[in-house]
Amino acid sequence: MSDVDVRRRVPRTDVVLTDARLVDATQRLGRATVKAAVAAAQERARRGELAPERVPDAAVAALPERAGSIRPVINATGVVLHTNLGRAALSDAALDAVRAAAGHTDVELDLATGRRSRRGRGALAALAGAVPAAEAVHVVNNGAAALLLAATVLATGREIVVSRGELVEIGDGFRLPDLIRSTGARLREVGTTNRTTLRDYAEALGPETGFVLKVHPSNFVVQGFTSAVPVAALARLDVPLVADIGSGLLAPEPLLPDEPDAATTLAAGATLVTASGDKLLGGPQAGLLLGRAGVVEALRRHPLARALRVDKLTLAALEATLTGPPSPTALALRAGVTGLRERAERLAVRLRAAGVAAAARDSASVVGGGGAPGVVLPSAAVRLSAELAAGLRTGTPAVVGHVERGALLLDLRCVRPADDDALYTAVVAAAEAGSA
Ligand SMILES: *Cc1c(COP(=O)(O)O)cnc(C)c1O
């Protein structure tokens, strides 16, 4: 057959689009996505890579699973809160709540009276209930926004006194000192990188002081000749104390004894605590503000608060995270190494039976994402050939592990046990694709 014949036989777009499966896909995914898949299949047929009558099948096969380009990933990195993988994964309870909140909702309406009500009252009540030491709470877009709001309301044009040991870069080039300066507050740095004393703070206080800021160095540790001033001592200075605890633990976590929590920090006398919702709390991206009623009310009333307002999906997920079953983050953190080893062993046995070189081995996971630096959680992994890494990353579902000394390790701490089968299937598929 000549090129011209093939071109003539490639079915026209309007004809292909009458295929029932593509009609259905247009409802789910939108016309543009379906037409792009059809165009790609037609192009392959024109190049002779595909029989013309196979165009509809090929278009169906190439359709994405869902609208939107963000793809689910099985986190086999061993990093519980991986920033590049979206930090905390939501619980099924939170997902349900998000789905219910996605349509029209009563987020700002009291259905009993028909009157306007406080936005997100359920999430706020759940947060206040979880931390009785907080007189009032407020929620904004993320941890950085919480700090931005506090600095704007309490210290614009004035000084924020902070230790040189706590001027943190969060990641991706973002530095807390730059964020704070952007509000018009001035930083008054005290002490040194490794040692700051109560006297350093006391000597810096004056009429210009807006507040003292205590930042948890959540992604590094300073070891050796060090000293820092605890919240309880700073709280006795006669100025407001804002504590950025970072990770969002609301109460002490026995597994992470050095990680600060909101309840303890407030009980020690902090005026205001700021934290992230999607770190150790295991919820949606959000910034939590907890503390004295007068201060929280001033934050809530400031014009900037409107620009940092969270949407109903966040409020729904946050409330369900606070009131529902343990989050995937909590489950990953608490997973015992014995159970992880058993799962790794079972997976390795199944994979070898399918002809894939695999072995169970001990590994080490970390909290990551700005929490509990230096803490190593003993874990277990399946060791595979590093050649499978790319195929697993680009498969469905995508699987991300980590390559160590020439081998690919799939650490099971952050893989839900219910996903072990999907992980097995993904590895077998990647191995088959690799040998094909
Ligand atoms: C993570 C972190 C932040 C930033 O929080 P986001 O929710 O990422 O905006 C600020 N301060 C500390 C100490 C952190 O660990």
Coordinates of C-alpha atoms and ligand atoms in Angstrom, one line a residue:
M1 CA 0.0 0.0 0.0
S2 CA 1.3 3.4 -0.9
D3 CA 1.6 6.3 1.7
V4 CA -1.3 8.0 0.1
D5 CA -3.5 5.0 0.5
V6 CA -2.7 4.7 4.2
R7 CA -3.4 8.4 4.7
R8 CA -6.7 8.0 3.0
R9 CA -7.6 5.0 5.2
V10 CA -6.9 6.7 8.5
P11 CA -10.3 7.4 10.0
R12 CA -11.4 11.0 10.4
T13 CA -11.6 12.5 13.9
D14 CA -15.4 13.0 13.9
V15 CA -15.8 9.3 12.9
V16 CA -13.4 8.1 15.6
L17 CA -15.1 10.2 18.2
T18 CA -18.4 8.3 17.7
D19 CA -16.7 5.3 19.4
A20 CA -18.8 4.6 22.6
R21 CA -15.7 4.5 24.8
L22 CA -14.5 7.8 23.5
V23 CA -18.0 9.4 24.0
D24 CA -17.9 8.2 27.6
A25 CA -14.3 9.5 28.0
T26 CA -15.3 12.9 26.7
Q27 CA -17.8 13.1 29.6
R28 CA -15.2 12.2 32.1
L29 CA -12.1 13.9 30.8
G30 CA -13.2 16.7 28.5
R31 CA -13.1 17.0 24.7
A32 CA -9.6 18.4 24.4
T33 CA -8.0 15.5 26.2
V34 CA -9.8 12.9 24.1
K35 CA -9.1 14.7 20.8
A36 CA -5.4 14.9 21.7
A37 CA -5.4 11.1 22.2
V38 CA -7.2 10.5 18.9
A39 CA -4.8 12.9 17.1
A40 CA -1.8 11.0 18.5
A41 CA -3.3 7.6 17.3
Q42 CA -4.1 9.0 13.8
E43 CA -0.5 10.3 13.6
R44 CA 0.9 6.8 14.4
A45 CA -1.4 5.3 11.8
R46 CA -0.2 7.8 9.2
R47 CA 3.4 6.9 10.0
G48 CA 2.5 3.2 9.4
E49 CA 3.1 2.2 13.1
L50 CA -0.6 1.3 13.6
A51 CA -3.2 -0.3 11.4
P52 CA -5.9 2.4 10.6
E53 CA -8.7 0.4 12.0
R54 CA -6.9 0.3 15.4
V55 CA -7.0 4.1 15.8
P56 CA -10.0 4.1 18.3
D57 CA -8.4 1.3 20.4
A58 CA -5.1 3.1 20.5
A59 CA -6.8 6.4 21.4
V60 CA -8.7 4.6 24.3
A61 CA -5.5 3.0 25.5
A62 CA -3.7 6.4 25.6
L63 CA -6.3 8.2 27.6
P64 CA -5.2 9.4 31.0
E65 CA -7.0 7.9 34.0
R66 CA -8.4 11.2 35.1
A67 CA -8.6 14.9 34.2
G68 CA -5.7 16.8 35.6
S69 CA -2.0 16.0 35.3
I70 CA -1.1 15.3 39.0
R71 CA -0.5 11.6 39.2
P72 CA -0.7 9.4 42.3
V73 CA 2.6 8.0 43.5
I74 CA 3.4 5.1 45.8
N75 CA 5.9 6.6 48.2
A76 CA 8.6 3.8 48.7
T77 CA 11.3 6.4 49.5
G78 CA 11.2 5.7 53.2
V79 CA 10.8 9.5 53.7
V80 CA 7.5 9.9 55.6
L81 CA 7.0 13.5 54.6
H82 CA 8.5 13.9 51.2
T83 CA 8.2 17.5 49.9
N84 CA 8.5 16.5 46.2
L85 CA 5.7 13.9 46.7
G86 CA 3.3 16.4 48.4
R87 CA 4.3 15.8 52.0
A88 CA 1.4 14.3 54.0
A89 CA -1.1 11.9 52.3
L90 CA -4.7 12.3 53.5
S91 CA -6.6 9.6 55.3
D92 CA -9.6 8.0 53.6
A93 CA -11.8 9.8 56.1
A94 CA -10.2 13.1 55.0
L95 CA -10.7 12.2 51.3
D96 CA -14.4 11.5 52.0
A97 CA -14.8 14.8 53.7
V98 CA -13.1 16.6 50.8
R99 CA -15.4 14.9 48.3
A100 CA -18.5 15.9 50.3
A101 CA -17.2 19.5 50.6
A102 CA -16.4 19.9 46.9
G103 CA -19.9 20.9 45.9
H104 CA -22.1 23.5 47.5
T105 CA -21.7 23.3 51.2
D106 CA -22.7 25.0 54.5
V107 CA -19.1 26.2 55.1
E108 CA -20.4 29.7 56.0
L109 CA -24.1 29.0 56.6
D110 CA -25.9 27.7 59.7
L111 CA -28.5 25.5 58.1
A112 CA -30.6 25.4 61.3
T113 CA -31.2 29.2 61.4
G114 CA -30.5 30.0 57.7
R115 CA -28.0 32.7 58.9
R116 CA -24.4 33.2 58.0
S117 CA -22.0 31.5 60.3
R118 CA -18.3 31.4 61.0
R119 CA -16.4 29.9 58.1
G120 CA -15.0 26.4 58.8
R121 CA -16.4 26.3 62.4
G122 CA -16.1 22.5 62.5
A123 CA -12.4 22.5 61.7
L124 CA -11.7 25.3 64.1
A125 CA -13.7 23.6 66.9
A126 CA -11.8 20.3 66.2
L127 CA -8.4 22.1 66.4
A128 CA -9.4 24.0 69.6
G129 CA -10.7 20.7 71.0
A130 CA -7.4 19.0 70.2
V131 CA -5.4 21.7 72.0
P132 CA -7.2 22.9 75.1
A133 CA -4.3 25.1 76.1
A134 CA -5.1 27.3 73.1
E135 CA -7.7 30.1 73.9
A136 CA -8.3 30.6 70.2
V137 CA -7.3 29.2 66.9
H138 CA -7.1 30.3 63.3
V139 CA -6.2 28.5 60.0
V140 CA -4.4 30.0 57.0
N141 CA -2.9 28.6 53.8
N142 CA 0.4 27.1 55.1
G143 CA 3.0 27.5 57.8
A144 CA 4.7 30.3 56.0
A145 CA 1.5 32.2 55.8
A146 CA 0.9 31.8 59.5
L147 CA 4.2 33.3 60.3
L148 CA 3.6 36.1 57.7
L149 CA 0.3 37.0 59.3
A150 CA 1.8 37.0 62.8
A151 CA 4.8 39.2 61.7
T152 CA 2.5 41.6 59.8
V153 CA 0.0 42.1 62.6
L154 CA 2.4 42.1 65.6
A155 CA 5.5 43.6 64.3
T156 CA 5.3 45.7 61.1
G157 CA 7.6 48.6 61.4
R158 CA 9.0 47.1 64.6
E159 CA 11.5 44.5 65.6
I160 CA 11.3 40.7 65.9
V161 CA 14.0 39.4 68.2
V162 CA 15.3 36.0 67.0
S163 CA 18.4 33.8 67.6
R164 CA 21.0 33.6 64.9
G165 CA 20.8 29.8 65.4
E166 CA 17.2 29.8 64.2
L167 CA 17.3 31.7 60.9
V168 CA 16.1 28.7 58.9
E169 CA 16.0 28.1 55.1
I170 CA 12.8 26.0 54.7
G171 CA 13.7 24.6 51.3
D172 CA 13.7 25.6 47.6
G173 CA 15.6 28.7 48.5
F174 CA 12.9 30.1 50.8
R175 CA 14.4 31.6 54.0
L176 CA 12.4 32.6 57.0
P177 CA 14.3 35.8 57.5
D178 CA 13.5 37.0 54.0
L179 CA 9.8 36.1 54.5
I180 CA 9.7 38.1 57.8
R181 CA 11.5 41.1 56.3
S182 CA 9.0 41.1 53.4
T183 CA 6.3 42.1 56.0
G184 CA 8.1 45.3 56.9
A185 CA 9.2 44.0 60.3
R186 CA 12.9 44.3 61.2
L187 CA 14.8 41.3 62.4
R188 CA 16.9 41.8 65.5
E189 CA 19.3 38.9 65.5
V190 CA 20.8 37.9 68.8
G191 CA 23.4 35.3 70.0
T192 CA 25.5 33.2 67.6
T193 CA 24.9 30.2 65.4
N194 CA 25.6 27.7 68.1
R195 CA 24.8 29.6 71.3
T196 CA 22.2 32.1 72.4
T197 CA 21.4 32.9 76.0
L198 CA 18.5 34.5 77.8
R199 CA 20.6 37.5 78.4
D200 CA 21.1 38.0 74.6
Y201 CA 17.3 38.2 74.2
A202 CA 16.8 40.4 77.3
E203 CA 19.4 42.9 76.1
A204 CA 17.7 43.3 72.7
L205 CA 14.3 44.1 74.1
G206 CA 13.0 47.7 74.0
P207 CA 10.2 49.9 72.8
E208 CA 10.8 48.7 69.3
T209 CA 10.2 45.1 70.1
G210 CA 7.1 43.5 68.4
F211 CA 7.7 40.0 69.7
V212 CA 10.3 37.4 70.4
L213 CA 10.3 34.6 67.8
K214 CA 11.4 31.1 68.6
V215 CA 11.8 28.9 65.5
H216 CA 12.2 25.2 65.6
P217 CA 15.2 24.2 63.5
S218 CA 13.1 21.5 61.8
N219 CA 15.5 20.4 59.1
F220 CA 18.9 20.4 60.7
V221 CA 20.6 19.8 64.1
V222 CA 23.5 21.7 65.6
Q223 CA 25.7 19.5 67.8
G224 CA 28.5 20.2 70.2
F225 CA 29.0 23.4 72.1
T226 CA 25.5 24.7 71.9
S227 CA 22.8 26.4 73.9
A228 CA 19.4 27.6 73.2
V229 CA 16.8 29.2 75.4
P230 CA 13.6 27.2 76.1
V231 CA 10.2 28.6 75.5
A232 CA 9.4 28.7 79.3
A233 CA 12.3 31.1 79.9
L234 CA 11.5 33.3 76.9
A235 CA 7.9 33.5 78.0
R236 CA 9.0 35.2 81.2
L237 CA 10.4 38.2 79.2
D238 CA 7.8 40.9 79.1
V239 CA 6.9 40.7 75.4
P240 CA 4.8 38.4 73.2
L241 CA 6.5 35.2 72.3
V242 CA 5.6 33.6 68.9
A243 CA 6.8 30.0 68.5
D244 CA 7.1 28.5 65.0
I245 CA 7.1 24.8 65.8
G246 CA 7.0 23.7 62.2
S247 CA 5.9 20.2 62.2
G248 CA 2.3 20.5 63.5
L249 CA 2.4 18.0 66.4
L250 CA -0.4 19.1 68.6
A251 CA 0.6 16.9 71.6
P252 CA 3.9 15.2 72.5
E253 CA 4.8 12.2 70.2
P254 CA 6.8 9.6 72.2
L255 CA 8.5 8.4 69.0
L256 CA 9.9 11.9 68.4
P257 CA 10.9 13.2 71.9
D258 CA 12.8 16.3 70.5
E259 CA 10.0 17.5 68.3
P260 CA 8.1 20.4 69.9
D261 CA 4.3 20.3 70.1
A262 CA 1.6 23.0 70.3
A263 CA 0.1 21.9 73.7
T264 CA 3.5 21.9 75.5
T265 CA 4.7 25.1 73.9
L266 CA 1.5 26.9 74.9
A267 CA 1.6 25.5 78.4
A268 CA 5.2 26.8 78.7
G269 CA 3.8 30.3 78.1
A270 CA 4.0 31.0 74.3
T271 CA 1.6 33.7 73.2
L272 CA 1.1 32.2 69.8
V273 CA 2.2 28.9 68.1
T274 CA 2.4 28.6 64.3
A275 CA 2.7 25.2 62.5
S276 CA 2.0 23.4 59.2
G277 CA -1.0 21.2 58.7
D278 CA 0.6 18.8 56.2
K279 CA 3.7 17.7 58.2
L280 CA 3.4 15.5 61.3
L281 CA -0.3 16.3 61.8
G282 CA -0.8 14.4 58.6
G283 CA -3.5 16.7 57.2
P284 CA -3.9 19.1 54.2
Q285 CA -1.6 21.9 53.5
A286 CA -2.5 24.6 56.0
G287 CA -1.0 27.0 58.5
L288 CA -2.2 26.6 62.1
L289 CA -2.3 29.5 64.5
L290 CA -3.0 28.8 68.2
G291 CA -2.8 31.0 71.2
R292 CA -4.1 33.9 73.3
A293 CA -7.6 35.0 72.3
G294 CA -6.8 38.7 71.8
V295 CA -3.9 38.0 69.6
V296 CA -5.7 35.4 67.4
E297 CA -8.7 37.7 67.0
A298 CA -6.4 40.5 65.9
L299 CA -4.9 38.1 63.3
R300 CA -8.3 37.0 62.1
R301 CA -9.5 40.6 61.7
H302 CA -6.4 41.9 59.7
P303 CA -7.0 42.5 56.0
L304 CA -4.2 40.2 55.1
A305 CA -6.1 37.3 56.7
R306 CA -8.5 37.4 53.8
A307 CA -5.6 36.9 51.3
L308 CA -4.4 33.8 53.3
R309 CA -7.9 32.3 53.7
V310 CA -8.1 28.5 53.3
D311 CA -10.7 27.0 51.1
K312 CA -13.5 24.6 52.0
L313 CA -11.6 21.5 50.8
T314 CA -8.8 22.3 53.2
L315 CA -11.2 22.9 56.1
A316 CA -13.0 19.6 55.4
A317 CA -9.7 17.6 55.2
L318 CA -8.3 19.3 58.3
E319 CA -11.4 18.6 60.4
A320 CA -11.6 14.9 59.3
T321 CA -7.8 14.6 60.0
L322 CA -8.3 16.0 63.5
T323 CA -11.4 13.9 64.4
G324 CA -10.9 10.8 62.3
P325 CA -8.8 7.7 62.4
P326 CA -4.9 8.0 62.5
S327 CA -3.5 9.6 59.4
P328 CA -1.3 7.8 56.9
T329 CA 1.5 9.9 58.4
A330 CA 0.8 8.6 61.9
L331 CA 0.5 5.1 60.7
A332 CA 3.8 5.3 58.7
L333 CA 5.6 6.8 61.7
R334 CA 4.3 4.1 64.1
A335 CA 4.8 1.1 61.8
G336 CA 6.8 -1.5 63.7
V337 CA 10.0 -2.8 62.0
T338 CA 8.9 -6.5 62.5
G339 CA 5.7 -6.0 60.5
L340 CA 7.7 -4.1 57.8
R341 CA 10.2 -6.9 57.5
E342 CA 7.5 -9.5 57.1
R343 CA 5.9 -7.5 54.3
A344 CA 9.3 -7.0 52.6
E345 CA 10.0 -10.7 52.8
R346 CA 6.5 -11.7 51.4
L347 CA 6.9 -9.2 48.5
A348 CA 10.4 -10.5 47.7
V349 CA 9.3 -14.1 47.7
R350 CA 6.4 -13.3 45.4
L351 CA 8.6 -11.2 43.1
R352 CA 11.2 -14.0 42.8
A353 CA 8.4 -16.4 42.0
A354 CA 7.5 -14.1 39.1
G355 CA 11.1 -14.2 37.9
V356 CA 12.2 -10.8 39.3
A357 CA 15.5 -10.6 41.2
A358 CA 14.4 -9.3 44.6
A359 CA 15.6 -9.5 48.2
A360 CA 14.2 -8.2 51.5
R361 CA 16.7 -6.1 53.5
D362 CA 16.7 -3.7 56.5
S363 CA 16.7 0.0 55.7
A364 CA 16.4 3.3 57.4
S365 CA 13.6 5.8 57.0
V366 CA 13.4 9.4 58.1
V367 CA 10.6 11.8 58.8
G368 CA 11.8 14.4 56.2
G369 CA 9.7 17.4 55.1
G370 CA 11.0 19.6 57.9
G371 CA 10.6 17.4 61.0
A372 CA 12.6 15.4 63.4
P373 CA 16.0 16.0 61.8
G374 CA 18.6 13.3 62.6
V375 CA 15.9 10.8 63.7
V376 CA 16.3 7.4 62.0
L377 CA 13.4 5.0 61.9
P378 CA 14.5 1.4 61.4
S379 CA 12.6 0.0 58.4
A380 CA 12.6 -2.7 55.8
A381 CA 12.8 -2.6 52.0
V382 CA 12.7 -4.8 48.9
R383 CA 16.0 -4.5 47.0
L384 CA 15.7 -4.6 43.2
S385 CA 17.9 -3.8 40.2
A386 CA 18.4 -0.1 39.8
E387 CA 17.5 -0.5 36.2
L388 CA 13.8 -0.8 37.2
A389 CA 13.8 2.7 38.8
A390 CA 12.8 4.6 35.6
G391 CA 10.1 2.1 34.6
L392 CA 8.6 2.2 38.1
R393 CA 8.6 6.0 38.2
T394 CA 6.7 6.3 34.9
G395 CA 4.4 3.3 35.4
T396 CA 0.8 3.4 36.7
P397 CA 0.7 3.8 39.6
A398 CA 4.0 5.5 39.7
V399 CA 6.4 4.1 42.3
V400 CA 9.3 6.1 43.7
G401 CA 12.0 4.4 45.7
H402 CA 15.6 5.3 46.2
V403 CA 18.8 4.1 44.6
E404 CA 21.5 3.2 47.0
R405 CA 24.9 1.8 46.0
G406 CA 23.6 0.6 42.6
A407 CA 20.4 -1.0 43.9
L408 CA 16.8 0.2 44.0
L409 CA 15.3 0.1 47.5
L410 CA 11.6 0.1 47.9
D411 CA 11.1 1.0 51.6
L412 CA 7.8 -0.1 52.9
R413 CA 7.3 2.3 55.9
C414 CA 5.2 4.8 53.9
V415 CA 3.5 2.2 51.6
R416 CA 0.1 1.4 52.9
P417 CA -0.2 -2.4 53.4
A418 CA -3.3 -2.2 51.2
D419 CA -0.9 -1.1 48.4
D420 CA 1.5 -4.0 48.6
D421 CA -0.4 -5.8 45.8
A422 CA -0.3 -2.7 43.6
L423 CA 3.4 -2.4 44.3
Y424 CA 4.0 -6.1 43.4
T425 CA 2.1 -5.6 40.1
A426 CA 4.0 -2.4 39.3
V427 CA 7.4 -4.1 39.8
V428 CA 6.4 -7.1 37.7
A429 CA 5.2 -4.8 34.9
A430 CA 8.4 -2.7 35.0
A431 CA 10.5 -5.8 34.9
E432 CA 8.6 -7.2 31.9
A433 CA 8.7 -3.9 30.1
G434 CA 12.5 -3.8 30.8
S435 CA 13.1 -7.2 29.4
A436 CA 10.9 -6.7 26.4
Ligands
LIG1 C1 7.9 23.8 57.3 C2 8.2 24.9 58.1 C3 7.7 26.2 57.8 C4 6.9 26.4 56.5 O1 5.7 25.8 56.6 P1 4.9 25.5 55.2 O2 3.7 24.9 55.7 O3 5.8 24.7 54.3 O4 4.7 26.9 54.6 C5 8.0 27.3 58.6 N1 8.8 27.1 59.7 C6 9.3 25.9 60.1 C7 10.1 25.8 61.3 C8 9.0 24.8 59.3 O5 9.5 23.6 59.6

